[in-house]
Coordinates of C-alpha atoms in Angstrom, one line a residue:
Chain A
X1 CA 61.8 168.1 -25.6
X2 CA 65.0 166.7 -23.8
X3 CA 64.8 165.6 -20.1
X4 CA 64.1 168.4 -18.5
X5 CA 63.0 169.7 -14.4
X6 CA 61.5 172.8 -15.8
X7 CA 59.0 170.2 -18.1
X8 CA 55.8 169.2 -16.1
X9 CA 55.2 166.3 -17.8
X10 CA 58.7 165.2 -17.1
X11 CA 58.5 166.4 -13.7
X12 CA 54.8 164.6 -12.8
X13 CA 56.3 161.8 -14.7
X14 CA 59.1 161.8 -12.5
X15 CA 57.4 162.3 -8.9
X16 CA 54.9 159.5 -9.7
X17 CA 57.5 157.1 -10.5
X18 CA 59.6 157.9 -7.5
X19 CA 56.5 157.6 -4.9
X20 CA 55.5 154.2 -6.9
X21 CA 58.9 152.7 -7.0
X22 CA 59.3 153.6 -3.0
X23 CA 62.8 155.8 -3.6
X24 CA 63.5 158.9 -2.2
X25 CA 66.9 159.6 -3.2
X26 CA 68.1 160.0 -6.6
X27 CA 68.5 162.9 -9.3
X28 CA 66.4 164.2 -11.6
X29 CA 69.1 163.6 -14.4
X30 CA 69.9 159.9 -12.7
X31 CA 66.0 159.3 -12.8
X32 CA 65.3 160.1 -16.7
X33 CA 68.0 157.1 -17.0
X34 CA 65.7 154.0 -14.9
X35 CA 65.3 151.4 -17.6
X36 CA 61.6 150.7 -18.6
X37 CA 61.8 147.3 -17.0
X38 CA 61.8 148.8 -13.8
X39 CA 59.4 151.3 -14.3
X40 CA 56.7 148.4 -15.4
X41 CA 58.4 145.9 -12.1
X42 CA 59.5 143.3 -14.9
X43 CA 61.3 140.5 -12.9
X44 CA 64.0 138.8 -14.6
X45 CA 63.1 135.2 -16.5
X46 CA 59.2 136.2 -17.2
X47 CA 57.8 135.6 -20.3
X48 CA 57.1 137.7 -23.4
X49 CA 53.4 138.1 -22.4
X50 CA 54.4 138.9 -18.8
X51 CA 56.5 141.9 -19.9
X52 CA 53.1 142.6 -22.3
X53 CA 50.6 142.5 -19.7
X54 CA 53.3 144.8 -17.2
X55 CA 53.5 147.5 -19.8
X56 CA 50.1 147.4 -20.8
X57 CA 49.1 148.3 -16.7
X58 CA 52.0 150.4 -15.8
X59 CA 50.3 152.8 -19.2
X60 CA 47.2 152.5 -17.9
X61 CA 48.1 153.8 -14.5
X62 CA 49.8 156.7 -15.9
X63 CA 47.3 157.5 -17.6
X64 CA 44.7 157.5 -14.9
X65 CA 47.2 159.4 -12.6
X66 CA 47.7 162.3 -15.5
X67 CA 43.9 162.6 -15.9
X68 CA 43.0 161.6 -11.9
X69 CA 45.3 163.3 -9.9
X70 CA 47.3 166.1 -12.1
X71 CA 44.1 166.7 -14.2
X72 CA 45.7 166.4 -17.4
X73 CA 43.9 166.5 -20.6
X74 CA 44.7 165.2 -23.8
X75 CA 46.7 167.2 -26.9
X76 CA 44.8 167.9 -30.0
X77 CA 44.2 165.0 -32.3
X78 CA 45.3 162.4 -29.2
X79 CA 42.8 160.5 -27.2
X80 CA 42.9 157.9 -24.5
X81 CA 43.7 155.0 -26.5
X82 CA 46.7 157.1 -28.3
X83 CA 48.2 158.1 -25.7
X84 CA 48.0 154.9 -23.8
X85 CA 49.3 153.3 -26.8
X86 CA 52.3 155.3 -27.4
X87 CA 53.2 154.7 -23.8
X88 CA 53.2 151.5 -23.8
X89 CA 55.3 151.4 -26.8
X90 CA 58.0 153.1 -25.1
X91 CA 57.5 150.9 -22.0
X92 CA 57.6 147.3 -23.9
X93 CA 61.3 148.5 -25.0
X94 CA 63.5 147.4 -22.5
X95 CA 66.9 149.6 -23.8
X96 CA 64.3 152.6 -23.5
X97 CA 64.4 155.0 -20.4
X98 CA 61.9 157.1 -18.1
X99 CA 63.7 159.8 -20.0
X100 CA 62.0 158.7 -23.7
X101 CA 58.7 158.3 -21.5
X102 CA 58.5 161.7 -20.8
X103 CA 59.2 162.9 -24.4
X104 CA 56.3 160.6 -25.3
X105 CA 54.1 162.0 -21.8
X106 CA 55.0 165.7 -22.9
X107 CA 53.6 164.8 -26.5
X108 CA 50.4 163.4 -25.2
X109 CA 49.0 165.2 -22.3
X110 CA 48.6 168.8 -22.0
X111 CA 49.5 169.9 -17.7
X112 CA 47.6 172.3 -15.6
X113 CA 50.6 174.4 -15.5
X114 CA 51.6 174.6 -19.4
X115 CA 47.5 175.5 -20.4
Chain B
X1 CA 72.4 155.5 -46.6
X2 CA 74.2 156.8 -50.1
X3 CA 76.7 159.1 -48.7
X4 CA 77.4 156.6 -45.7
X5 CA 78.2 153.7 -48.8
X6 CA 80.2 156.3 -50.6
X7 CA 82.1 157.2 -47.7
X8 CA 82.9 153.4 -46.8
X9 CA 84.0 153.4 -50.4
X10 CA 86.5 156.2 -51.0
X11 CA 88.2 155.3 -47.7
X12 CA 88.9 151.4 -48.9
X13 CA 89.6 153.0 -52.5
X14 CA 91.8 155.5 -50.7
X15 CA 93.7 153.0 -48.3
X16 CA 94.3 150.6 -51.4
X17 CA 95.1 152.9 -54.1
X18 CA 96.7 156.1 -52.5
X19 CA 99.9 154.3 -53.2
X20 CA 100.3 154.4 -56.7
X21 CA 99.9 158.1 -57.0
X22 CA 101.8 159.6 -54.2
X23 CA 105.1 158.3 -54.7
X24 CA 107.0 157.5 -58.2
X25 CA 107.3 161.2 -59.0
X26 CA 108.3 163.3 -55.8
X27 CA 111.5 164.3 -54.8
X28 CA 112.8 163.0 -51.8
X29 CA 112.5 165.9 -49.5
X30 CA 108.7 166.6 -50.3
X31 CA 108.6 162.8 -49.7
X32 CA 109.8 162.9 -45.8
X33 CA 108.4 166.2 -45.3
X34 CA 104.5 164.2 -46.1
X35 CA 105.9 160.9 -44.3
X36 CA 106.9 163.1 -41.1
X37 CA 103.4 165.2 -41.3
X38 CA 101.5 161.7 -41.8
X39 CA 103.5 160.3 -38.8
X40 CA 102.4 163.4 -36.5
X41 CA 99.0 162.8 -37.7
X42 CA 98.2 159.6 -36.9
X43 CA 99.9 159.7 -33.5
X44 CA 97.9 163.1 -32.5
X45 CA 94.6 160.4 -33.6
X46 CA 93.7 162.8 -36.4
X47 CA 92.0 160.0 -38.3
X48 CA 89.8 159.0 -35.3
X49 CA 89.2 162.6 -34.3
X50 CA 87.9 162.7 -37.7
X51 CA 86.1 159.7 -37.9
X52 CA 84.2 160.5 -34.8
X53 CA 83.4 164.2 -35.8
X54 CA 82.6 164.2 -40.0
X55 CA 82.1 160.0 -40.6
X56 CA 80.5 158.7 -37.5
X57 CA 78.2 156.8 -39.4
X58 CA 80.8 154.5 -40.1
X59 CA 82.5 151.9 -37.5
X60 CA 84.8 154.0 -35.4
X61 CA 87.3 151.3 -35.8
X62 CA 87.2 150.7 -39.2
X63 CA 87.2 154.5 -40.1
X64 CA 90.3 155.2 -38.3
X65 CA 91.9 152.2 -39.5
X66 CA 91.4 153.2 -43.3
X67 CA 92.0 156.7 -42.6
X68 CA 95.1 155.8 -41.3
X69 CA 95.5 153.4 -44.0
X70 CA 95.1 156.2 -46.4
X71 CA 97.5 158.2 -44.5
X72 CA 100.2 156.0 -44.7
X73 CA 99.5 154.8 -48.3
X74 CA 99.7 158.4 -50.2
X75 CA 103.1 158.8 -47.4
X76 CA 104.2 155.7 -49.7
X77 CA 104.8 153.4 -46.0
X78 CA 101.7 151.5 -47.5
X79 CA 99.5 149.8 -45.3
X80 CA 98.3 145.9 -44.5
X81 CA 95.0 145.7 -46.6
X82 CA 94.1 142.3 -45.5
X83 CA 94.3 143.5 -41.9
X84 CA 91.5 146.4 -43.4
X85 CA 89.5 144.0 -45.6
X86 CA 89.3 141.9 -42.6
X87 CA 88.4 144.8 -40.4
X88 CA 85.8 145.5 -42.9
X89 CA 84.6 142.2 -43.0
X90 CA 84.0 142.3 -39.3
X91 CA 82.9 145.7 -38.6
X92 CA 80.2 145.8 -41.6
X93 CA 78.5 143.2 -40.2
X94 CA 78.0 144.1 -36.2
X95 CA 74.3 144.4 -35.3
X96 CA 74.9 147.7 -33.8
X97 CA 75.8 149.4 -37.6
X98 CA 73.5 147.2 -39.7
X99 CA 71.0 148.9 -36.9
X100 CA 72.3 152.1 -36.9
X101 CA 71.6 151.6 -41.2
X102 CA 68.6 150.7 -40.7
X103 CA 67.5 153.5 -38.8
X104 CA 69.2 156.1 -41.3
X105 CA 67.3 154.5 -44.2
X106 CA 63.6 153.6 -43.0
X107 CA 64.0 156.1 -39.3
X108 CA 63.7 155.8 -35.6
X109 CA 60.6 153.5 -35.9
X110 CA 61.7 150.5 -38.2
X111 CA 59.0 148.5 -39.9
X112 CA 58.0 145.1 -38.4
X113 CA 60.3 146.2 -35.5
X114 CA 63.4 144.6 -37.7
X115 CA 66.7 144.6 -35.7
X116 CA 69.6 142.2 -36.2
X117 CA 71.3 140.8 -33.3
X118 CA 74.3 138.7 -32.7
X119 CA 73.4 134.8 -31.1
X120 CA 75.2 132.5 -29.5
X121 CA 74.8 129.1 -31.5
X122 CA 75.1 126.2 -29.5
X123 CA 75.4 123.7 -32.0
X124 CA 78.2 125.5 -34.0
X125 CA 79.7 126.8 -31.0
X126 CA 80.0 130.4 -32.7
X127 CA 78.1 133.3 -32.8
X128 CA 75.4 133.6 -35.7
X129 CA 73.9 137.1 -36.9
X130 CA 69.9 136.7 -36.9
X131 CA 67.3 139.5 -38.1
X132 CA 64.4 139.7 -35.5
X133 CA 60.8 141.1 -36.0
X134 CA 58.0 141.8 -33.9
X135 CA 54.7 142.9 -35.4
X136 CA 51.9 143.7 -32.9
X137 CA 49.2 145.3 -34.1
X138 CA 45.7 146.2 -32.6
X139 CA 42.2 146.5 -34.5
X140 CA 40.1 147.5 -32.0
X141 CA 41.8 149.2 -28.7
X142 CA 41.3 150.8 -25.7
X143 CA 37.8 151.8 -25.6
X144 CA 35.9 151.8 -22.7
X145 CA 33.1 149.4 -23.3
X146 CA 31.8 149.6 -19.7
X147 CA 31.2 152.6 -17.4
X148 CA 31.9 151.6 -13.6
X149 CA 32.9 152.9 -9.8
X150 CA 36.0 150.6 -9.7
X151 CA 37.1 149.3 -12.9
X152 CA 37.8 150.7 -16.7
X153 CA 36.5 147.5 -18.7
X154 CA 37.8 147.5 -22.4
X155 CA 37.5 145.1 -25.1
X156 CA 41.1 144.6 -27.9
X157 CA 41.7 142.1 -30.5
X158 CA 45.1 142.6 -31.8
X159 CA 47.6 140.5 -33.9
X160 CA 51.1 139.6 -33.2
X161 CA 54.1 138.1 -35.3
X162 CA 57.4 137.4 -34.3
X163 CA 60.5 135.7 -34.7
X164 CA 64.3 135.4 -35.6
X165 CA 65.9 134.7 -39.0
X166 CA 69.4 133.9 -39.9
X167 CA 71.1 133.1 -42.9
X168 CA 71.5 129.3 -42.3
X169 CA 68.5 128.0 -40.2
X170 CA 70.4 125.3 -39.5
X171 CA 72.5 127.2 -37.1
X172 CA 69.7 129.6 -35.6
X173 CA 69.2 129.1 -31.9
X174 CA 66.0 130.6 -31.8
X175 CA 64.6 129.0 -35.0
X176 CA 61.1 129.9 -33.9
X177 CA 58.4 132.0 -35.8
X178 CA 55.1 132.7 -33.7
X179 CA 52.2 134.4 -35.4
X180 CA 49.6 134.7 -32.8
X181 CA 45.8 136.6 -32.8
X182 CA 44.2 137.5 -29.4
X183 CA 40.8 138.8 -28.5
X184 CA 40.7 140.0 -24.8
X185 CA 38.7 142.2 -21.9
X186 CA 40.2 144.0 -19.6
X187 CA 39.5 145.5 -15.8
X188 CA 41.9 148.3 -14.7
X189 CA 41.5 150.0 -11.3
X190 CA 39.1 153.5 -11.7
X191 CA 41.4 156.0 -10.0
X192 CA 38.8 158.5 -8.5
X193 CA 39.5 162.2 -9.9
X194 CA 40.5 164.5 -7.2
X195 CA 39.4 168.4 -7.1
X196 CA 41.4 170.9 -8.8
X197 CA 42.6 172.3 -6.1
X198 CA 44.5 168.9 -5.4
X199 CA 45.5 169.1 -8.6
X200 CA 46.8 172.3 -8.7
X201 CA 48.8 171.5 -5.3
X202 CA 50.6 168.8 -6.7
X203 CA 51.2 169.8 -10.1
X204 CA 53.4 172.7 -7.6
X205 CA 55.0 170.2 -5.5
X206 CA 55.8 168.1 -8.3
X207 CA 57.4 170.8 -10.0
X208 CA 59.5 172.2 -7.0
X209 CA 60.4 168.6 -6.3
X210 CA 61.8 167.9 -9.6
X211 CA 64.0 171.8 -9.9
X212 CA 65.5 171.1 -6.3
X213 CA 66.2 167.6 -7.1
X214 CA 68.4 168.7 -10.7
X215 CA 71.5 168.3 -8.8
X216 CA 74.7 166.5 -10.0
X217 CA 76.5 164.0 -7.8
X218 CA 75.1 161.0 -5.9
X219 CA 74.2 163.0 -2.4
X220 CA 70.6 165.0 -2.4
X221 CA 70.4 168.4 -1.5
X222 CA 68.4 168.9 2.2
X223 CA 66.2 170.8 -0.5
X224 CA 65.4 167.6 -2.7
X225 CA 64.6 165.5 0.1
X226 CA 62.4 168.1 1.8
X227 CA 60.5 168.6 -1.7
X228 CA 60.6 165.1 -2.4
X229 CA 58.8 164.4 0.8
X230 CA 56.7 166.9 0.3
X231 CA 55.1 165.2 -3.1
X232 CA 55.3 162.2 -1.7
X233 CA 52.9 163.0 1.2
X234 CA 50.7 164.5 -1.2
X235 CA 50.8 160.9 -3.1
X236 CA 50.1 159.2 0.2
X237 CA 46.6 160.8 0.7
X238 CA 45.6 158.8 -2.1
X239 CA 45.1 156.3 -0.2
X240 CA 42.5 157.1 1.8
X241 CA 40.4 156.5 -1.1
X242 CA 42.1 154.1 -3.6
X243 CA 43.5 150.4 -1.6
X244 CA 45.0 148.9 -4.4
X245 CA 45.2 149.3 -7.9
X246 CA 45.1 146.6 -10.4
X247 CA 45.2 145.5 -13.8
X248 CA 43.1 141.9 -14.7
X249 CA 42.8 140.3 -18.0
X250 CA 41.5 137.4 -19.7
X251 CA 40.8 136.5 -23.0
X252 CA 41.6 134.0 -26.2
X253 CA 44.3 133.3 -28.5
X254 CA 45.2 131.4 -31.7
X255 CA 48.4 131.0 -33.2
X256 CA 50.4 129.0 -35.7
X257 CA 54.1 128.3 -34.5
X258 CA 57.2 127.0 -36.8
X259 CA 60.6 127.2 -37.4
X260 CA 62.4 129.5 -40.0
X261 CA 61.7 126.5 -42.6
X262 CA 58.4 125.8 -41.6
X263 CA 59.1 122.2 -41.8
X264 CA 57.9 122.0 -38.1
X265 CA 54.8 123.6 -37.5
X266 CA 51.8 123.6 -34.8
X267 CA 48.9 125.2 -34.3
X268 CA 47.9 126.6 -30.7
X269 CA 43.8 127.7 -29.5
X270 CA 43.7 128.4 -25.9
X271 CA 42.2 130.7 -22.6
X272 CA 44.2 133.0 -20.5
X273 CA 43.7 135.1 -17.8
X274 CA 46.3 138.1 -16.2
X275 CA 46.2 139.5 -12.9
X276 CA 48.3 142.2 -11.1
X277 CA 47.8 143.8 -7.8
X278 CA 49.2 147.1 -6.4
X279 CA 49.0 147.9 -2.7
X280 CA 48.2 151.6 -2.5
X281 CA 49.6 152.3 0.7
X282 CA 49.7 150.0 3.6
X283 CA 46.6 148.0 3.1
X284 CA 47.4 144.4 2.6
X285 CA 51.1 142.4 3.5
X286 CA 51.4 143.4 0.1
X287 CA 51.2 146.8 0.8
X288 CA 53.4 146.7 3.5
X289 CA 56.2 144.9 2.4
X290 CA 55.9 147.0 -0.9
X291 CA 55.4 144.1 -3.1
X292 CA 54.0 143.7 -6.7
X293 CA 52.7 140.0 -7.1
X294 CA 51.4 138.8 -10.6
X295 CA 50.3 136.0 -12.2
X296 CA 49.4 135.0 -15.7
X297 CA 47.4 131.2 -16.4
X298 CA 47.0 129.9 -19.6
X299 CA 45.6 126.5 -21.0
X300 CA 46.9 126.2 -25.2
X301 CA 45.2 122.7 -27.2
X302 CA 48.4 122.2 -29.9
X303 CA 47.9 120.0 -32.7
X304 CA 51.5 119.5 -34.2
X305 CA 52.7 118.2 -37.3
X306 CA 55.2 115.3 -38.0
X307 CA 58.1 117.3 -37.7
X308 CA 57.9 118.5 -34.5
X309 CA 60.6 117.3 -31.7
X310 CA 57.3 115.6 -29.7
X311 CA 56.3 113.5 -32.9
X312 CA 59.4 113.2 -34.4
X313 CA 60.1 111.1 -30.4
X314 CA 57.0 109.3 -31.5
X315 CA 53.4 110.8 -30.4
X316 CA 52.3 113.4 -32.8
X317 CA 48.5 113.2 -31.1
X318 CA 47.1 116.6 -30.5
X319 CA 47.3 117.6 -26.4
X320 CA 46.3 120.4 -23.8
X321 CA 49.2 122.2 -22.0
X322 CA 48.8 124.4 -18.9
X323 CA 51.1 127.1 -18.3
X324 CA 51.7 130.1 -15.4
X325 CA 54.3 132.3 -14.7
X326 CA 54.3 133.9 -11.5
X327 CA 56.2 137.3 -10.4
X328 CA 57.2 139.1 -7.1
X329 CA 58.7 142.4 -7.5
X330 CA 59.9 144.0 -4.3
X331 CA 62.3 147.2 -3.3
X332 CA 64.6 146.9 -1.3
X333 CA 65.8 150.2 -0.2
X334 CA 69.3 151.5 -1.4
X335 CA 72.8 150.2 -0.3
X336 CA 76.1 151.7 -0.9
X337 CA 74.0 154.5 -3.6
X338 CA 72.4 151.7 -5.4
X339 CA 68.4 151.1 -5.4
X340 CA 67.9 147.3 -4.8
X341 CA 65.2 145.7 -5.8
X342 CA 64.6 141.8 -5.3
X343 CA 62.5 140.2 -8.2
X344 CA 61.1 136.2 -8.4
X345 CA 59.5 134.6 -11.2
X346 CA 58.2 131.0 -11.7
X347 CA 57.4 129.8 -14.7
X348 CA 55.2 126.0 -15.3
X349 CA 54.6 124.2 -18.4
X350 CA 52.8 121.0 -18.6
X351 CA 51.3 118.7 -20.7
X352 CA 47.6 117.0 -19.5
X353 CA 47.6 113.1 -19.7
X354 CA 50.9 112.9 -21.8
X355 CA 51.5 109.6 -23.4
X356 CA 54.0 107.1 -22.1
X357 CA 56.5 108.1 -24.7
X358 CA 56.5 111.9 -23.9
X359 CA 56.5 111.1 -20.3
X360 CA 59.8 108.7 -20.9
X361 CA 61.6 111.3 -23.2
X362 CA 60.8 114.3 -20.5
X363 CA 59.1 116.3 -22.8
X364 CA 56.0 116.6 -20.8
X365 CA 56.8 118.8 -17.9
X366 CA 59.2 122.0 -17.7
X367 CA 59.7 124.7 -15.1
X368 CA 62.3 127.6 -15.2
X369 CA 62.6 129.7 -11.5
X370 CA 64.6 132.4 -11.6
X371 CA 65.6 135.2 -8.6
X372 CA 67.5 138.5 -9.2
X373 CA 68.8 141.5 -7.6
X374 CA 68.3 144.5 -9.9
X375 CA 68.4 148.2 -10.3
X376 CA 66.9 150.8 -12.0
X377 CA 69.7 149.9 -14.8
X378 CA 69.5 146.5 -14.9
X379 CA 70.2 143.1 -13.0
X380 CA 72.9 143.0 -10.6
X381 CA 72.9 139.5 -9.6
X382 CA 70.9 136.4 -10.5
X383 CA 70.3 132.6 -10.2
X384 CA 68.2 130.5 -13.0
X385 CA 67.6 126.9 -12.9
X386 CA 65.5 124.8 -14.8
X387 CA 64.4 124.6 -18.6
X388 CA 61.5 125.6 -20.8
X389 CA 60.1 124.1 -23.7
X390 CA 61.7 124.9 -27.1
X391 CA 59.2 126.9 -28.5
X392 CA 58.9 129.6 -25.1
X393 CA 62.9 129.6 -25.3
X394 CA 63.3 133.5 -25.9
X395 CA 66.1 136.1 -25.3
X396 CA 65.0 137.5 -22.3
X397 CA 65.3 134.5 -20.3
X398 CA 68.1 134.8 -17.9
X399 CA 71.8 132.6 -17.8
X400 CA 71.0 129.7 -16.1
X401 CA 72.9 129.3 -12.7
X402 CA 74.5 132.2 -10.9
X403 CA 75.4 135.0 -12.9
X404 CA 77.0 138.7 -11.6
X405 CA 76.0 141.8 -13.8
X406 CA 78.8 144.4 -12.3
X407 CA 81.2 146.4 -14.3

C-alpha cells in the first residue's frame, strides 16, 4: 500500500520517526520522502560498515518499538528475524525513503488497530 | 525487455528508411499537405507526448528524437542520422536505462544487487561506465541466543562480496573487489513492553497525528502541531523507564581483497567491535544536546602479495592495521522550512611498526574528517579533508574540501 495517513503502520512508522529525529513540523506526505540516511543518523564520509552497523540498530529499534510500545505482532509466515531483515534492507539503500519503509512495516507487522 | 528492443528498433528503422517510401510517388499537394501536418506535429511535441505516454521505456530524448526523425523522413525533409546514431550511442548507455533494463528483465530486486553507474576516472580524465555488485548474505541471523532484562544478545555469521567492474580495468577508479565473511554477537537495548492500554492510547494518538498532519504546503495546521504534541508526550513517558538505547557489537572477519584483475591481492583476518548510544530523553549531555555518537574499532593482520602498491614501494611483509571511525549526528532544529541536522565523522587508519620504507612513502598512516550540514533529503553543505587508503576508497565518501549541495 502507497504512503498513506489512514495506514497504522505508516502512521506509527511515522510518529516514531518524528519524536526520534526531534522535529515537530513537517507533513505527512513531506515525511514518507526523508531519505534512509537520515532515518538511520548516517553522517556523511563514514564507512560502508558504519552505514551497516546504523541500519542494522535503527531495524532493531523499530522493531522493539512495534512489538514494545504499539504491541505489534508479526504477519503470518514473518518472524522477528524477517522482518528485521527486510527493514534493514530498505534502510541500507540510501536512494530509498521512510515512504518504502512503511510499505515494508505494513507487510511485516500486523497493528492493534487493523486486527 | 523484447518489446522495449523492438521498439528501439522500428524507431531507428523508421527514422533511416521512412524516406525511401514516402516520397518518389506522391503528387505534390498530398506531399505538402503530410509535410504541413508533420510540421504541426512536431512543434505541438507529439513525438515526446508520445514517447512519454506509449514508449517510456525508452530514453525520453532519444524517443522523441527518432520519432521526430521518422516524422520528418516519411514528410521526405529527411533527418540527420548521425546526430540520432550518436544520440543512440549516448543514450543506450546511461546507467539510469541500462538500470531501468535491468529491472524490467530480472525485477525490483536485482541479483547480486547489480547496478551500473557512471565514474569519474581520474587517470583518463573522462567518465567510465562500471557494473557494481553487492552480495550480503546471512546463514545464521537474528535469533536470540540469550534471554536478559537489558539487552537482546544474538549471534550472525554472514557473507559479503562487493565491488565495481568496468570494461577496461585499467581505467576503473574503484578497481577494488572485497569478499569478506563475518561472525559476530550482538547486544541491543531490551525496550520494556508497555500495557495495552498504553498501547492502545498511542496507536490512537499516532493515528490522529498522522490524518491532521496530511496537509499540503510547508505551514502545519494548529491541528498537526496539537496532535503531534500530543504523540510526542506519549513518546516522552518512555523515559521514565528506558535511559538510553543502544546497539553494541563485536565480532571477527576474514576477507580476500583485489582488484578487477586480481593481479593485486591480500588477505585480511581481524577483531571489531561497534557501539552506538541513544539518549532516551534527557539523561546524559547526550541526551540533551540530542546527539547520536558512534564508534566502530577494528584491528585487520593483511598479508599482501607482490603486486600490491605497499610491495610494489618495496616491503611486501605481512602487518597489523588499526582502524576507527567515529560519528556525531546532531539536529539542529529547522531554519527558513529546512530540518538541519549537523553530522561529524572521523575516520583513522594505521599501520603498527611500519617499516622505514612505508613510513618514507606515506603509506603507513591516513585519516579522512569530514563535517556536513544535512536534511532529511540529503547534504546541504560539507567540508572533507584528508585521504584514505586505496582499498577503503568507496563512493560514499564525500568531495574533499568545501562543497554546497543546493539546487
Amino acid at each position: 500500500m502507497s504512503w498513506s495517513s489512514s495506514n497504522i503502520a505508516h502512521a506509527a512508522l511515522y510518529s516514531f520517526e518524528k519524536w526520534d529525529h526531534d522535529v515537530s513540523g513537517i507533513s505527512f506526505k513531506n515525511a514518507g520522502e526523508w531519505s534512509t540516511d537520515y532515518l538511520i543518523g548516517f553522517a556523511a564520509g563514514g564507512s560502508a560498515e558504519e552505514r551497516k552497523n546504523k541500519v542494522e540498530a535503527h531495524a532493531r529499534k523499530l522493531d522493539q518499538v512495534f512489538k514494545a510500545l504499539f504491541h505489534a505482532s508479526y504477519e503470518d509466515d514473518v518472524d522477528r528475524a524477517k522482518a528485521i531483515s527486510a527493514m534493514a534492507e530498505v534502510l541500507g539503500e540510501p536512494r530509498k525513503t521512510m515512504a518504502d519503509l512503511g510499505e515494508v512495516a505494513d507487510s511485516a507487522y500486523k497493528f492493534r488497530g487493523e486486527l | 525487455m523484447k518489446q522495449l528492443k523492438l521498439a528501439c528498433c522500428s524507431l531507428l528503422f523508421l527514422s533511416c528508411y521512412g524516406q525511401s517510401f514516402a516520397q518518389d510517388e506522391l503528387p505534390d499537394i498530398v506531399k505538402g499537405f503530410i509535410s504541413h501536418k508533420v510540421d504541426l506535429y512536431i512543434e505541438e511535441g507529439g513525438p515526446q507526448k508520445l514517447c512519454d505516454k506509449k514508449l517510456e521505456r525508452i530514453p525520453s530524448t532519444l524517443c522523441s528524437e527518432a520519432l521526430a526523425c521518422a516524422a520528418q523522413s516519411i514528410s521526405g525533409k529527411g533527418c540527420d542520422e548521425s546526430t540520432l546514431k550518436q544520440t543512440a550511442r549516448q543514450e543506450l548507455k546511461k546507467p539510469e536505462f541500462l538500470n531501468s533494463a535491468l529491472s524490467n528483465w530480472m525485477g525490483q530486486k536485482t541479483p547480486f544487487g547489480f547496478e551500473f553507474k557512471t565514474l569519474d576516472s581520474e587517470e583518463s580524465g573522462a567518465s567510465v561506465l562500471g557494473l557494481t555488485y553487492d552480495i550480503d548474505r546471512a546463514f545464521f541471523k537474528g535469533s536470540e541466543v540469550k534471554n536478559t532484562a537489558k539487552y537482546i544478545v544474538e549471534r550472525e555469521g554472514s557473507f559479503n562480496a562487493s565491488g565495481t567492474i568496468t570494461n577496461d580495468s585499467d581505467k576503473n577508479p574503484r578497481n577494488f573487489l572485497e569478499t569478506k565473511l563475518t561472525a559476530s554477537q550482538s547486544y541491543t537495548t531490551r525496550i520494556p513492553v508497555q500495557s495495552r492500554e498504553f498501547a492502545d492510547q498511542l496507536t490512537e494518538l499516532v493515528r490522529a497525528e498522522a490524518v491532521a498532519c496530511d496537509y499540503e504546503g510547508d505551514s502545519p495546521p494548529t491541528e498537526c502541531l496539537e496532535a503531534t504534541a500530543a504523540s510526542q508526550a506519549q513518546f516522552n513517558t518512555t523515559s521514565e523507564f528506558l535511559t538510553s538505547f543502544q546497539y553494541l557489537k563485536g565480532g571477527l572477519e576474514a576477507g580476500y581483497e583485489s582488484d578487477q584483475k586480481f593481479d593485486a591481492t591480500q588477505s585480511t583476518l581481524g577483531i571489531f567491535l561497534y557501539a552506538q548510544y541513544e539518549d532516551w530523553g534527557t539523561h546524559s549531555w547526550a541526551g540533551k544536546f540530542k546527539v547520536t555518537p558512534s564508534l566502530r574499532l577494528a584491528v585487520n593482520r593483511i598479508n599482501p602479495n607482490d603486486d600490491t602498491p605497499r610491495a610494489l614501494a618495496g616491503d611486501d611483509s605481512s602487518y597489523y592495521r588499526v582502524s576507527g571511525d567515529v560519528s556525531v549526528w546532531m539536529p539542529l532544529g529547522t531554519l527558513y522550512d529546512r530540518i538541519l541536522v549537523f553530522t561529524a565523522n572521523y575516520r583513522h587508519y594505521s599501520e603498527l611498526d611500519p617499516s622505514s620504507i612505508v613510513k618514507d612513502t606515506r603509506l603507513d598512516s591516513y585519516n579522512l574528517r569530514t563535517f556536513s550540514l544535512s536534511g532529511p533529503n540529503g547534504l546541504f553543505v560539507s567540508y572533507s579533508s584528508g585521504k584514505l587508503p586505496f582499498d577503503q576508497q568507496s563512493d560514499d565518501v564525500v568531495a574533499l574540501g568545501f562543497k554546497t549541495y543546493f539546487k
